[in-house]
Backbone as a printed PyTorch tensor [residue, N CA C, xyz], in Angstrom:
tensor([[[-56.6490,  41.8580,  -7.4200],
         [-55.1610,  41.8890,  -7.6040],
         [-54.7330,  43.2330,  -7.0270]],

        [[-53.6990,  43.1900,  -6.2460],
         [-53.0560,  44.3930,  -5.8240],
         [-51.7970,  44.4980,  -6.4730]],

        [[-51.6540,  45.7690,  -7.0540],
         [-50.3930,  46.0010,  -7.8250],
         [-49.4820,  46.7830,  -6.8510]],

        [[-48.2390,  46.3010,  -7.0720],
         [-47.0990,  46.9440,  -6.1230],
         [-46.3900,  47.9390,  -7.0880]],

        [[-46.3090,  49.1230,  -6.5910],
         [-45.8090,  50.1440,  -7.2930],
         [-44.1390,  49.9370,  -7.3210]],

        [[-43.5370,  50.2190,  -8.2960],
         [-42.1650,  50.0420,  -8.6080],
         [-41.4380,  50.7590,  -7.3370]],

        [[-41.8100,  51.7400,  -6.8120],
         [-41.1930,  52.3810,  -5.7240],
         [-41.2060,  51.6130,  -4.3950]],

        [[-42.1800,  50.7420,  -4.2680],
         [-42.3700,  50.1840,  -3.0260],
         [-41.9050,  48.5970,  -3.0300]],

        [[-41.0190,  48.2020,  -3.8720],
         [-40.5300,  46.8800,  -3.9330],
         [-39.2700,  47.0080,  -3.0040]],

        [[-39.3120,  46.1650,  -2.0060],
         [-38.1550,  45.9880,  -1.0410],
         [-36.9090,  45.6850,  -1.8210]],

        [[-35.7590,  46.3460,  -1.4640],
         [-34.4450,  45.9630,  -2.0590],
         [-33.9310,  44.6340,  -1.2920]],

        [[-33.3720,  43.7900,  -2.0100],
         [-32.8280,  42.7170,  -1.4480],
         [-31.2730,  42.8010,  -1.6140]],

        [[-30.6230,  42.5590,  -0.4410],
         [-29.1960,  42.7920,  -0.3770],
         [-28.7870,  41.3140,  -0.8000]],

        [[-27.8530,  41.3830,  -1.7010],
         [-27.0870,  40.2250,  -2.1000],
         [-25.6790,  40.1320,  -1.5310]],

        [[-25.6560,  38.9880,  -0.6350],
         [-24.4090,  38.9290,   0.0680],
         [-23.4390,  38.0180,  -0.7010]],

        [[-22.3760,  38.5210,  -1.2170],
         [-21.3300,  37.7220,  -1.8740],
         [-20.5440,  36.7130,  -0.8510]],

        [[-20.5250,  35.5620,  -1.2620],
         [-19.8040,  34.5560,  -0.5130],
         [-18.3480,  34.8170,  -0.4410]],

        [[-17.7660,  34.4180,   0.7470],
         [-16.2480,  34.6120,   0.6360],
         [-15.6720,  33.7100,  -0.3800]],

        [[-14.5280,  34.0740,  -1.0540],
         [-14.0130,  33.1310,  -1.9770],
         [-13.5380,  31.9470,  -1.3050]],

        [[-13.6300,  30.7860,  -1.9850],
         [-13.1100,  29.4870,  -1.4200],
         [-11.6630,  29.5110,  -1.4270]],

        [[-11.0940,  28.9800,  -0.2840],
         [ -9.7510,  28.7350,  -0.0160],
         [ -9.3690,  27.4430,  -0.3650]],

        [[ -8.4050,  27.1210,  -1.2420],
         [ -8.1350,  25.7770,  -1.3570],
         [ -7.2870,  25.2360,   0.0260]],

        [[ -7.4760,  24.0290,   0.2930],
         [ -6.6990,  23.6180,   1.5590],
         [ -5.3350,  23.4360,   1.2450]],

        [[ -4.4760,  23.8180,   2.3010],
         [ -3.0990,  23.6840,   2.0670],
         [ -2.6990,  22.3110,   2.6230]],

        [[ -2.2530,  21.5100,   1.7170],
         [ -1.9440,  20.0880,   2.0860],
         [ -0.4990,  19.9930,   2.5170]],

        [[ -0.3820,  19.3270,   3.7000],
         [  0.8800,  19.0880,   4.2490],
         [  1.6740,  17.9900,   3.4470]],

        [[  2.4360,  18.1380,   2.4160],
         [  2.8420,  17.2060,   1.6720],
         [  4.2690,  16.5850,   2.2430]],

        [[  4.8290,  17.2540,   3.2570],
         [  6.0360,  16.8350,   3.9800],
         [  5.8060,  15.7060,   4.9650]],

        [[  4.7540,  15.7800,   5.3870],
         [  4.4760,  14.6290,   6.6130],
         [  3.8960,  13.2560,   5.8680]],

        [[  4.0270,  12.3560,   6.6820],
         [  3.5940,  10.9200,   6.4030],
         [  2.4760,  10.6800,   7.3650]],

        [[  1.4610,   9.6720,   7.0390],
         [  0.5130,   9.3800,   7.9840],
         [  0.3920,   7.9080,   8.3700]],

        [[  0.0800,   7.5630,   9.5920],
         [ -0.1530,   6.2880,   9.8970],
         [ -1.6070,   6.2020,  10.4820]],

        [[ -2.3550,   5.2920,   9.8590],
         [ -3.7160,   5.1100,  10.1510],
         [ -3.9250,   3.7700,  10.6440]],

        [[ -4.5590,   3.6200,  11.8650],
         [ -4.7850,   2.3220,  12.4590],
         [ -6.2450,   2.0810,  12.9420]],

        [[ -6.5850,   0.8390,  12.8840],
         [ -7.8790,   0.3470,  13.2990],
         [ -7.6750,   0.3260,  14.8770]],

        [[ -9.0280,   0.5400,  15.5930],
         [ -8.8780,   0.6520,  16.9590],
         [ -8.9100,  -0.7020,  17.6900]],

        [[ -9.9340,  -1.4230,  17.5940],
         [-10.4000,  -2.7490,  18.1400],
         [ -9.3160,  -3.8180,  17.7000]],

        [[ -8.5650,  -4.4790,  18.5210],
         [ -7.7840,  -5.6730,  18.2430],
         [ -6.5140,  -5.2780,  17.1300]],

        [[ -6.3710,  -4.0740,  16.8460],
         [ -5.1190,  -3.6930,  16.1490],
         [ -4.3740,  -2.6580,  16.9870]],

        [[ -4.8490,  -1.6410,  17.4800],
         [ -4.3150,  -0.7750,  18.4780],
         [ -4.3180,  -1.1130,  19.8340]],

        [[ -5.6980,  -1.5870,  20.3030],
         [ -5.8660,  -1.9040,  21.5730],
         [ -6.6670,  -3.2890,  21.7180]],

        [[ -6.4020,  -4.2030,  22.6350],
         [ -7.0680,  -5.1900,  22.9580],
         [ -8.2770,  -4.8880,  23.7710]],

        [[ -9.4600,  -4.7420,  23.2030],
         [-10.7570,  -4.2560,  23.7480],
         [-11.6940,  -5.2770,  24.1820]],

        [[-11.1050,  -6.4890,  24.3290],
         [-12.0860,  -7.5420,  24.5600],
         [-12.8160,  -7.4480,  25.9310]],

        [[-12.3470,  -6.4870,  27.0100],
         [-13.0320,  -6.4610,  28.1370],
         [-14.3320,  -5.6210,  27.9000]],

        [[-14.3900,  -4.7070,  26.8850],
         [-15.7530,  -4.0090,  26.6290],
         [-16.2920,  -4.2510,  25.2550]],

        [[-15.7370,  -5.1820,  24.5150],
         [-16.0680,  -5.1830,  23.0080],
         [-17.5150,  -5.6850,  22.9830]],

        [[-18.1950,  -5.0160,  22.0570],
         [-19.6220,  -5.6260,  21.9080],
         [-20.6290,  -4.9490,  22.6870]],

        [[-20.2670,  -4.4980,  23.7820],
         [-21.2420,  -3.7950,  24.6590],
         [-21.8350,  -2.5700,  24.0750]],

        [[-21.0290,  -1.7610,  23.5900],
         [-21.5320,  -0.4200,  23.0260],
         [-22.3570,  -0.7090,  21.6850]],

        [[-22.0160,  -1.7060,  21.0230],
         [-22.7150,  -1.9450,  19.6990],
         [-24.1290,  -2.4730,  19.8040]],

        [[-24.4600,  -3.2530,  20.8310],
         [-25.7400,  -3.7950,  21.0760],
         [-26.6730,  -2.9560,  21.8370]],

        [[-26.1340,  -2.0890,  22.8410],
         [-27.0480,  -1.4270,  23.6890],
         [-27.1390,  -0.0760,  23.7170]],

        [[-26.7760,   0.7050,  22.6990],
         [-26.7750,   2.0510,  22.5190],
         [-26.0300,   2.8060,  23.5240]],

        [[-26.5000,   3.8690,  23.9760],
         [-25.6790,   4.8020,  24.8760],
         [-25.4980,   4.0680,  26.3550]],

        [[-26.3080,   3.3200,  26.7510],
         [-26.0700,   2.5060,  28.0720],
         [-24.7660,   1.5640,  27.8470]],

        [[-24.8720,   0.7730,  26.7770],
         [-23.6960,  -0.0410,  26.4730],
         [-22.3960,   0.6380,  26.2810]],

        [[-22.5680,   1.8380,  25.5400],
         [-21.3540,   2.7630,  25.3390],
         [-20.6670,   3.2000,  26.6410]],

        [[-21.5390,   3.4080,  27.6710],
         [-21.0420,   3.8140,  28.9490],
         [-20.3970,   2.7180,  29.6980]],

        [[-20.9160,   1.5530,  29.5170],
         [-20.4370,   0.3580,  30.1050],
         [-18.9800,   0.0930,  29.4580]],

        [[-18.7930,   0.2120,  28.2110],
         [-17.6120,   0.0480,  27.5890],
         [-16.5230,   1.0660,  27.8310]],

        [[-16.9910,   2.3120,  28.1960],
         [-16.0550,   3.4490,  28.6680],
         [-15.6450,   3.0780,  29.9430]],

        [[-16.4300,   2.5530,  30.8830],
         [-16.0280,   2.1140,  32.2010],
         [-15.0120,   0.9280,  32.1430]],

        [[-15.0270,   0.1300,  31.0210],
         [-14.0190,  -1.0230,  31.0230],
         [-12.6300,  -0.3760,  30.2910]],

        [[-12.5380,   0.7520,  29.9590],
         [-11.3180,   1.3460,  29.4090],
         [-10.0920,   1.0270,  30.2420]],

        [[-10.0140,   1.1380,  31.4990],
         [ -8.7250,   0.7900,  32.3280],
         [ -8.3790,  -0.7500,  32.0780]],

        [[ -9.3600,  -1.5690,  31.6100],
         [ -9.0170,  -3.0930,  31.2780],
         [ -8.5810,  -3.2690,  30.0440]],

        [[ -8.6610,  -2.3280,  29.0960],
         [ -8.1190,  -2.3400,  27.6590],
         [ -6.5580,  -2.4790,  27.7570]],

        [[ -5.8650,  -3.0120,  26.6880],
         [ -4.5040,  -3.2220,  26.6650],
         [ -3.9990,  -2.5220,  25.3810]],

        [[ -2.9360,  -1.6600,  25.5640],
         [ -2.3290,  -1.2160,  24.3330],
         [ -1.4460,  -2.3900,  23.9220]],

        [[ -1.4530,  -2.8100,  22.7620],
         [ -0.5990,  -3.9200,  22.1850],
         [  0.7930,  -3.6290,  22.3760]],

        [[  1.6430,  -4.4340,  22.6290],
         [  3.0830,  -4.2850,  22.9280],
         [  3.6580,  -3.8430,  21.6300]],

        [[  4.5660,  -2.7590,  21.7520],
         [  5.0880,  -2.2600,  20.6140],
         [  4.4890,  -0.8480,  20.0850]],

        [[  3.2820,  -0.5440,  20.2890],
         [  2.6130,   0.5610,  19.9070],
         [  3.1600,   1.9910,  20.4390]],

        [[  3.4460,   1.7570,  21.7630],
         [  4.0710,   2.9390,  22.5040],
         [  5.4790,   3.5160,  21.7260]],

        [[  6.2650,   2.5800,  21.4280],
         [  7.4590,   3.0050,  20.7830],
         [  7.1640,   3.4840,  19.3060]],

        [[  6.1310,   2.9600,  18.6670],
         [  5.7520,   3.4430,  17.3050],
         [  5.2100,   4.7770,  17.4750]],

        [[  4.3100,   5.0220,  18.4710],
         [  3.6710,   6.4050,  18.6320],
         [  4.8890,   7.4070,  18.8740]],

        [[  5.6200,   7.0390,  19.8660],
         [  6.7050,   7.9290,  20.1450],
         [  7.6540,   8.2190,  18.8850]],

        [[  7.8730,   7.2580,  18.2200],
         [  8.5960,   7.4860,  16.9310],
         [  7.9530,   8.4370,  15.9630]],

        [[  6.5690,   8.1140,  15.7420],
         [  5.7480,   8.9190,  14.9420],
         [  5.9010,  10.5480,  15.3230]],

        [[  5.7730,  10.7010,  16.6370],
         [  5.7820,  12.1990,  17.1410],
         [  7.0550,  12.7910,  16.7970]],

        [[  8.2980,  11.8970,  16.8660],
         [  9.5940,  12.6460,  16.8630],
         [  9.9080,  12.7000,  15.2640]],

        [[  9.2460,  12.0060,  14.4230],
         [  9.5710,  12.0360,  12.9730],
         [  8.5030,  12.6160,  12.1280]],

        [[  7.6350,  13.5270,  12.7360],
         [  6.5360,  14.3090,  11.9060],
         [  5.6270,  13.3070,  11.1540]],

        [[  5.2640,  12.1920,  11.7490],
         [  4.3030,  11.2120,  11.2140],
         [  2.9990,  11.5000,  11.9270]],

        [[  1.9850,  11.7640,  11.1760],
         [  0.7200,  12.0480,  11.7050],
         [ -0.0650,  10.6540,  12.0220]],

        [[ -0.8140,  10.7700,  13.1100],
         [ -1.5510,   9.4080,  13.6230],
         [ -3.0240,   9.6190,  13.4570]],

        [[ -3.6670,   8.7370,  12.8470],
         [ -5.1090,   8.8380,  12.6290],
         [ -5.7320,   7.2950,  13.0220]],

        [[ -6.9950,   7.3940,  13.5530],
         [ -7.6660,   6.1770,  13.7840],
         [ -8.9030,   6.1250,  12.9100]],

        [[ -8.9840,   4.9570,  12.3280],
         [-10.3120,   4.7780,  11.4160],
         [-10.8630,   3.4240,  11.6640]],

        [[-12.1110,   3.5630,  12.3610],
         [-12.5450,   2.3640,  13.0610],
         [-14.1330,   2.2680,  12.9430]],

        [[-14.6550,   1.0590,  13.1120],
         [-16.1010,   1.0460,  13.3020],
         [-16.5810,   1.1480,  14.7720]],

        [[-15.7810,   1.5750,  15.7430],
         [-15.9050,   1.7000,  17.1980],
         [-16.5030,   3.0750,  17.1650]],

        [[-17.2350,   3.4350,  18.3460],
         [-17.9130,   4.5920,  18.4890],
         [-16.8250,   5.7410,  18.8000]],

        [[-16.8380,   6.7330,  18.2410],
         [-15.8900,   8.0380,  18.4680],
         [-15.6340,   8.2320,  19.9360]],

        [[-16.7860,   8.4210,  20.6520],
         [-16.6090,   8.5530,  21.9800],
         [-15.7010,   7.8250,  22.7420]],

        [[-16.0030,   6.3590,  22.4540],
         [-15.1080,   5.4060,  23.1120],
         [-13.6860,   5.5410,  22.6590]],

        [[-13.3110,   5.8080,  21.5090],
         [-12.0780,   6.0860,  20.9610],
         [-11.3760,   7.0700,  21.6100]],

        [[-12.0930,   8.2180,  21.6180],
         [-11.5290,   9.5530,  22.3680],
         [-11.2220,   9.2370,  23.9650]],

        [[-12.1780,   8.6190,  24.4110],
         [-12.1210,   8.5010,  25.8540],
         [-10.7570,   7.4990,  26.1900]],

        [[-10.6130,   6.4910,  25.3360],
         [ -9.4690,   5.3900,  25.4440],
         [ -8.1910,   6.1670,  25.1910]],

        [[ -8.2010,   6.9440,  24.0600],
         [ -7.0060,   7.7880,  23.7150],
         [ -6.3760,   8.7000,  24.8710]],

        [[ -7.5440,   9.3170,  25.3920],
         [ -7.2510,  10.2700,  26.5490],
         [ -6.7540,   9.5220,  27.8480]],

        [[ -7.3950,   8.3480,  28.0270],
         [ -6.8900,   7.5290,  29.2340],
         [ -5.5890,   7.1800,  29.0400]],

        [[ -5.0890,   6.5600,  27.9590],
         [ -3.6720,   6.1910,  27.7750],
         [ -2.6900,   7.1020,  27.2210]],

        [[ -3.3310,   8.4960,  27.2320],
         [ -2.3590,   9.7160,  27.0100],
         [ -1.6800,   9.3410,  25.5280]],

        [[ -2.4400,   9.1900,  24.5360],
         [ -1.9680,   8.9440,  23.2130],
         [ -2.2000,  10.1320,  22.4140]],

        [[ -1.3710,  10.6370,  21.5750],
         [ -1.5610,  11.7200,  20.7010],
         [ -2.0270,  11.2890,  19.4060]],

        [[ -2.9650,  12.0370,  18.8990],
         [ -3.7200,  11.4230,  17.6500],
         [ -3.9870,  12.7520,  16.8270]],

        [[ -3.9880,  12.7620,  15.4870],
         [ -4.2260,  13.9440,  14.6770],
         [ -5.7680,  13.7920,  14.1420]],

        [[ -6.4610,  12.7140,  14.0810],
         [ -7.6280,  12.5900,  13.6320],
         [ -8.2740,  11.2000,  13.9800]],

        [[ -9.6210,  11.3730,  14.3470],
         [-10.4110,  10.1250,  14.6330],
         [-11.5790,  10.0280,  13.8090]],

        [[-11.8010,   8.8570,  13.1080],
         [-13.1780,   8.6720,  12.4250],
         [-13.6680,   7.4170,  12.9640]],

        [[-14.5920,   7.4220,  13.8690],
         [-15.3280,   6.3390,  14.3470],
         [-16.6010,   5.8530,  13.5260]],

        [[-17.4620,   5.2080,  14.2300],
         [-18.8370,   4.6890,  13.8190],
         [-19.5250,   5.9120,  13.3480]],

        [[-20.3020,   5.8370,  12.0600],
         [-21.0880,   6.8220,  11.6370],
         [-22.3080,   6.1030,  11.1510]],

        [[-23.5960,   6.4000,  11.5060],
         [-24.7440,   5.7810,  11.0700],
         [-24.8870,   5.8400,   9.6130]],

        [[-25.2870,   4.9190,   8.9900],
         [-25.4150,   4.7680,   7.4890],
         [-24.1670,   4.9240,   6.6910]],

        [[-23.0040,   4.9850,   7.4700],
         [-21.5850,   4.9610,   6.8970],
         [-20.5920,   4.0550,   7.3680]],

        [[-20.7960,   2.8860,   7.1330],
         [-19.9210,   1.7990,   7.7950],
         [-18.6750,   1.5050,   6.9400]],

        [[-17.6700,   1.1650,   7.5360],
         [-16.4410,   0.6330,   6.7010],
         [-16.8230,  -0.5690,   5.8980]],

        [[-16.3890,  -0.6780,   4.6230],
         [-15.5380,   0.3030,   3.8950],
         [-16.4020,   1.2410,   3.2800]],

        [[-15.8060,   2.4780,   3.3640],
         [-16.5670,   3.6840,   2.6750],
         [-15.4370,   4.7380,   2.4820]],

        [[-15.2420,   5.1450,   1.2560],
         [-14.1730,   6.1440,   1.0690],
         [-14.5540,   7.5300,   1.6720]],

        [[-15.6030,   7.7530,   1.9660],
         [-16.0390,   9.0830,   2.6300],
         [-15.3360,   9.1970,   3.9460]],

        [[-15.2740,   7.9550,   4.6770],
         [-14.7280,   7.9700,   6.0550],
         [-13.3180,   8.3560,   5.8870]],

        [[-12.5580,   7.7670,   4.8600],
         [-11.3190,   8.1100,   4.6890],
         [-11.0430,   9.5580,   4.3980]],

        [[-11.9010,  10.1320,   3.5830],
         [-11.7940,  11.5330,   3.1130],
         [-11.9470,  12.4710,   4.3510]],

        [[-12.8020,  12.0070,   5.2410],
         [-12.9670,  12.8220,   6.5210],
         [-11.7570,  12.8120,   7.2110]],

        [[-10.9800,  11.7040,   7.3530],
         [ -9.8930,  11.4770,   8.2400],
         [ -8.7960,  12.2120,   7.4630]],

        [[ -8.6730,  12.1430,   6.1500],
         [ -7.5570,  12.9560,   5.3550],
         [ -7.7560,  14.4120,   5.6240]],

        [[ -8.9270,  14.8580,   5.6790],
         [ -9.1510,  16.4300,   5.9580],
         [ -8.6020,  16.6970,   7.3480]],

        [[ -8.8980,  15.8090,   8.3310],
         [ -8.5150,  16.1520,   9.6860],
         [ -6.9890,  16.1910,   9.7610]],

        [[ -6.2920,  15.1620,   9.0160],
         [ -4.9420,  15.0670,   9.0960],
         [ -4.2050,  16.0100,   8.2390]],

        [[ -4.8680,  16.4800,   7.2310],
         [ -4.3510,  17.4730,   6.3430],
         [ -3.3110,  16.8570,   5.4170]],

        [[ -3.5150,  15.7180,   5.1000],
         [ -2.5000,  14.9380,   4.2000],
         [ -3.3250,  14.2050,   2.9850]],

        [[ -2.6300,  13.6280,   2.1310],
         [ -3.4310,  12.9220,   1.0460],
         [ -3.0940,  11.4230,   1.1290]],

        [[ -3.8560,  10.6280,   0.5260],
         [ -3.8720,   9.2330,   0.4090],
         [ -2.6860,   8.5560,   0.1870]],

        [[ -1.8330,   8.9890,  -0.5220],
         [ -0.5300,   8.4530,  -1.0900],
         [  0.5720,   8.6290,   0.1810]],

        [[  0.0770,   9.4760,   1.0880],
         [  1.0170,   9.6770,   2.2350],
         [  0.7490,   8.6330,   3.5730]],

        [[ -0.2860,   7.7940,   3.3380],
         [ -0.8190,   7.0670,   4.1950],
         [ -0.4090,   5.5460,   4.3580]],

        [[ -0.1480,   5.0770,   5.3070],
         [  0.0140,   3.6260,   5.6350],
         [ -1.0160,   3.2470,   6.7900]],

        [[ -1.8460,   2.2330,   6.3530],
         [ -3.1630,   1.7350,   7.2040],
         [ -2.7790,   0.4160,   7.6530]],

        [[ -2.9730,   0.2420,   9.0310],
         [ -2.8650,  -1.2040,   9.6240],
         [ -4.1120,  -1.5520,  10.1580]],

        [[ -4.5210,  -2.6310,   9.8460],
         [ -5.8490,  -3.1850,  10.3440],
         [ -5.6970,  -4.7210,  10.4730]],

        [[ -6.8160,  -5.3610,  11.0180],
         [ -6.7540,  -6.7940,  11.4080],
         [ -7.7640,  -7.6970,  10.7340]],

        [[ -8.2420,  -6.9710,   9.7230],
         [ -9.5660,  -7.7260,   9.1600],
         [ -9.6260,  -7.5220,   7.6720]],

        [[-10.3880,  -8.5120,   6.9920],
         [-10.6720,  -8.2270,   5.4560],
         [-11.3740,  -6.8390,   5.3330]],

        [[-12.2440,  -6.5260,   6.1540],
         [-12.8840,  -5.0120,   6.0030],
         [-11.9240,  -3.9210,   6.1480]],

        [[-10.8540,  -4.0290,   6.9030],
         [ -9.9070,  -3.0830,   6.9220],
         [ -9.2280,  -2.9860,   5.6470]],

        [[ -8.8810,  -4.2330,   5.1350],
         [ -8.0470,  -4.2420,   3.8560],
         [ -9.0140,  -3.5920,   2.7360]],

        [[-10.1640,  -3.8370,   2.6460],
         [-11.1760,  -3.3520,   1.6530],
         [-11.1870,  -1.8580,   1.6770]],

        [[-11.2420,  -1.3160,   3.1530],
         [-11.2410,   0.0570,   3.2950],
         [ -9.9960,   0.6720,   2.8730]],

        [[ -8.8230,   0.1850,   2.9920],
         [ -7.6650,   0.6870,   2.5550],
         [ -7.5460,   0.6760,   0.9320]],

        [[ -8.1160,  -0.3000,   0.2930],
         [ -8.1460,  -0.3330,  -1.1410],
         [ -8.9210,   0.7470,  -1.6810]],

        [[-10.2580,   1.0120,  -1.1370],
         [-11.1650,   1.8580,  -1.7460],
         [-10.6770,   3.1990,  -1.2980]],

        [[ -9.7280,   3.4360,  -0.3590],
         [ -9.2770,   4.7550,   0.1000],
         [ -8.1090,   5.0990,  -0.4960]],

        [[ -7.4070,   4.1020,  -1.3180],
         [ -6.1160,   4.1530,  -1.9220],
         [ -4.8690,   4.3290,  -0.7830]],

        [[ -4.9750,   3.5900,   0.1740],
         [ -4.1520,   3.6870,   1.3380],
         [ -3.2070,   2.3410,   1.1380]],

        [[ -1.9310,   2.4440,   1.4960],
         [ -1.0520,   1.3370,   1.4450],
         [ -1.5650,   0.6570,   2.6050]],

        [[ -1.7300,  -0.7930,   2.6610],
         [ -2.2130,  -1.6520,   3.8770],
         [ -1.2490,  -2.6190,   4.3030]],

        [[ -1.1400,  -2.7920,   5.5250],
         [ -0.4730,  -4.0210,   6.2580],
         [ -1.5050,  -4.5650,   7.2740]],

        [[ -1.6620,  -5.9780,   7.0080],
         [ -2.5070,  -6.6130,   8.0580],
         [ -1.7990,  -6.8860,   9.3260]],

        [[ -2.4870,  -6.7600,  10.3760],
         [ -1.7370,  -6.9820,  11.7490],
         [ -2.0590,  -8.6000,  12.1320]],

        [[ -0.9160,  -9.1550,  12.4770],
         [ -0.7690, -10.6710,  12.6720],
         [ -1.2070, -10.9250,  14.1470]],

        [[ -1.0510,  -9.9370,  15.0920],
         [ -1.1200, -10.2950,  16.4510],
         [ -2.6390, -10.5060,  16.8820]],

        [[ -3.4900, -10.1480,  16.2470],
         [ -4.9570, -10.4570,  16.5890],
         [ -5.6910, -10.4590,  15.3860]],

        [[ -5.7910, -11.6290,  14.6190],
         [ -6.3860, -11.6440,  13.3500],
         [ -7.2380, -12.7570,  13.2000]],

        [[ -8.6390, -12.4470,  13.1450],
         [ -9.5210, -13.5830,  13.1010],
         [ -9.6330, -14.1440,  11.6340]],

        [[ -9.0460, -13.4210,  10.6320],
         [ -9.1230, -14.0230,   9.4290],
         [ -7.8160, -14.1070,   8.9060]],

        [[ -6.8670, -14.7530,   9.5300],
         [ -5.4980, -14.6610,   9.2110],
         [ -5.2520, -15.4670,   7.7440]],

        [[ -6.1340, -16.3390,   7.3250],
         [ -5.9420, -17.0210,   6.1370],
         [ -6.2680, -16.0030,   5.0160]],

        [[ -7.1730, -15.1310,   5.2690],
         [ -7.5100, -14.1060,   4.2670],
         [ -6.3520, -13.4510,   3.7150]],

        [[ -5.4770, -12.9040,   4.6000],
         [ -4.2490, -12.0960,   4.3020],
         [ -3.3440, -13.0200,   3.4770]],

        [[ -3.2100, -14.3060,   4.0190],
         [ -2.2300, -15.2240,   3.3400],
         [ -2.6110, -15.5440,   2.0630]],

        [[ -3.9160, -16.0030,   1.8580],
         [ -4.4850, -16.4780,   0.6730],
         [ -4.6060, -15.3940,  -0.4670]],

        [[ -4.6350, -14.1420,   0.0120],
         [ -4.8560, -12.9910,  -1.0430],
         [ -3.5710, -12.2160,  -1.1390]],

        [[ -2.4180, -12.6640,  -0.6370],
         [ -1.0180, -11.9500,  -0.8180],
         [ -1.0710, -10.6560,  -0.2890]],

        [[ -1.8640, -10.4700,   0.8840],
         [ -1.7410,  -9.1040,   1.5240],
         [ -0.7210,  -9.0430,   2.6020]],

        [[  0.1960,  -8.1090,   2.4960],
         [  1.3950,  -8.0090,   3.4610],
         [  0.8940,  -7.8110,   4.7410]],

        [[  1.6640,  -8.5110,   5.6100],
         [  1.2590,  -8.3780,   7.0770],
         [  2.6000,  -8.0230,   7.9380]],

        [[  2.2320,  -7.7120,   9.2940],
         [  3.3870,  -7.3080,  10.1050],
         [  2.9170,  -8.1520,  11.4860]],

        [[  3.9780,  -8.7930,  11.9580],
         [  3.7240,  -9.4830,  13.2000],
         [  3.8900,  -8.7960,  14.6090]],

        [[  4.3820,  -7.4280,  14.5080],
         [  4.5670,  -6.6460,  15.5730],
         [  4.5130,  -5.1480,  14.9880]],

        [[  3.9250,  -4.2550,  15.8800],
         [  3.6650,  -2.8820,  15.5330],
         [  5.2320,  -2.2780,  15.2260]],

        [[  6.1510,  -2.8080,  15.9680],
         [  7.4940,  -2.0650,  15.9580],
         [  8.0280,  -2.1150,  14.4590]],

        [[  7.4440,  -3.0780,  13.5090],
         [  7.7720,  -3.2110,  12.1540],
         [  7.6160,  -2.0850,  11.4450]],

        [[  6.6300,  -1.2350,  11.7280],
         [  6.1320,  -0.0690,  11.1030],
         [  7.2580,   0.8700,  10.9780]],

        [[  8.0370,   1.1110,  12.0810],
         [  9.3530,   1.8810,  12.1370],
         [ 10.2460,   1.4850,  11.0030]]])
């Protein structure tokens, strides 16, 4: 055994962490959260390509962005949001890179994007919490627009107020049968 003399013990510097700062929540703003595929954009030109073939499929879908269509009425809603201090977020199962490239191509302002995350698919309250942190607002300030049962479940588990979009709804009877409020045109949001 080797004995260490008391004088030769190295001194360990303990670094005190910075005190945590509570986030400052913007309680004056409201938030509009939308699903990407078939709610904000008609992505049928590239839909499914990025899901099945990884990075190669994602690049094919990105090349199809000029063929995507922003649904009628959204431009007016986005302009209204910008002038009325309403923050815009996108919560979707589509890949984040695709959403960002599409938003950039169509020159749309957005405060937060949460796309596909491995092992964290919609519905998951963690995804909503990530978006809330980006937008710096709370769940009671959000209206969420989506086109599927999955979107409605995401809204419920996130405590968002939800409206189903009727302009491209593969599960139209779900909203009607379950008393979920719907909108037939994005302009109704205003």
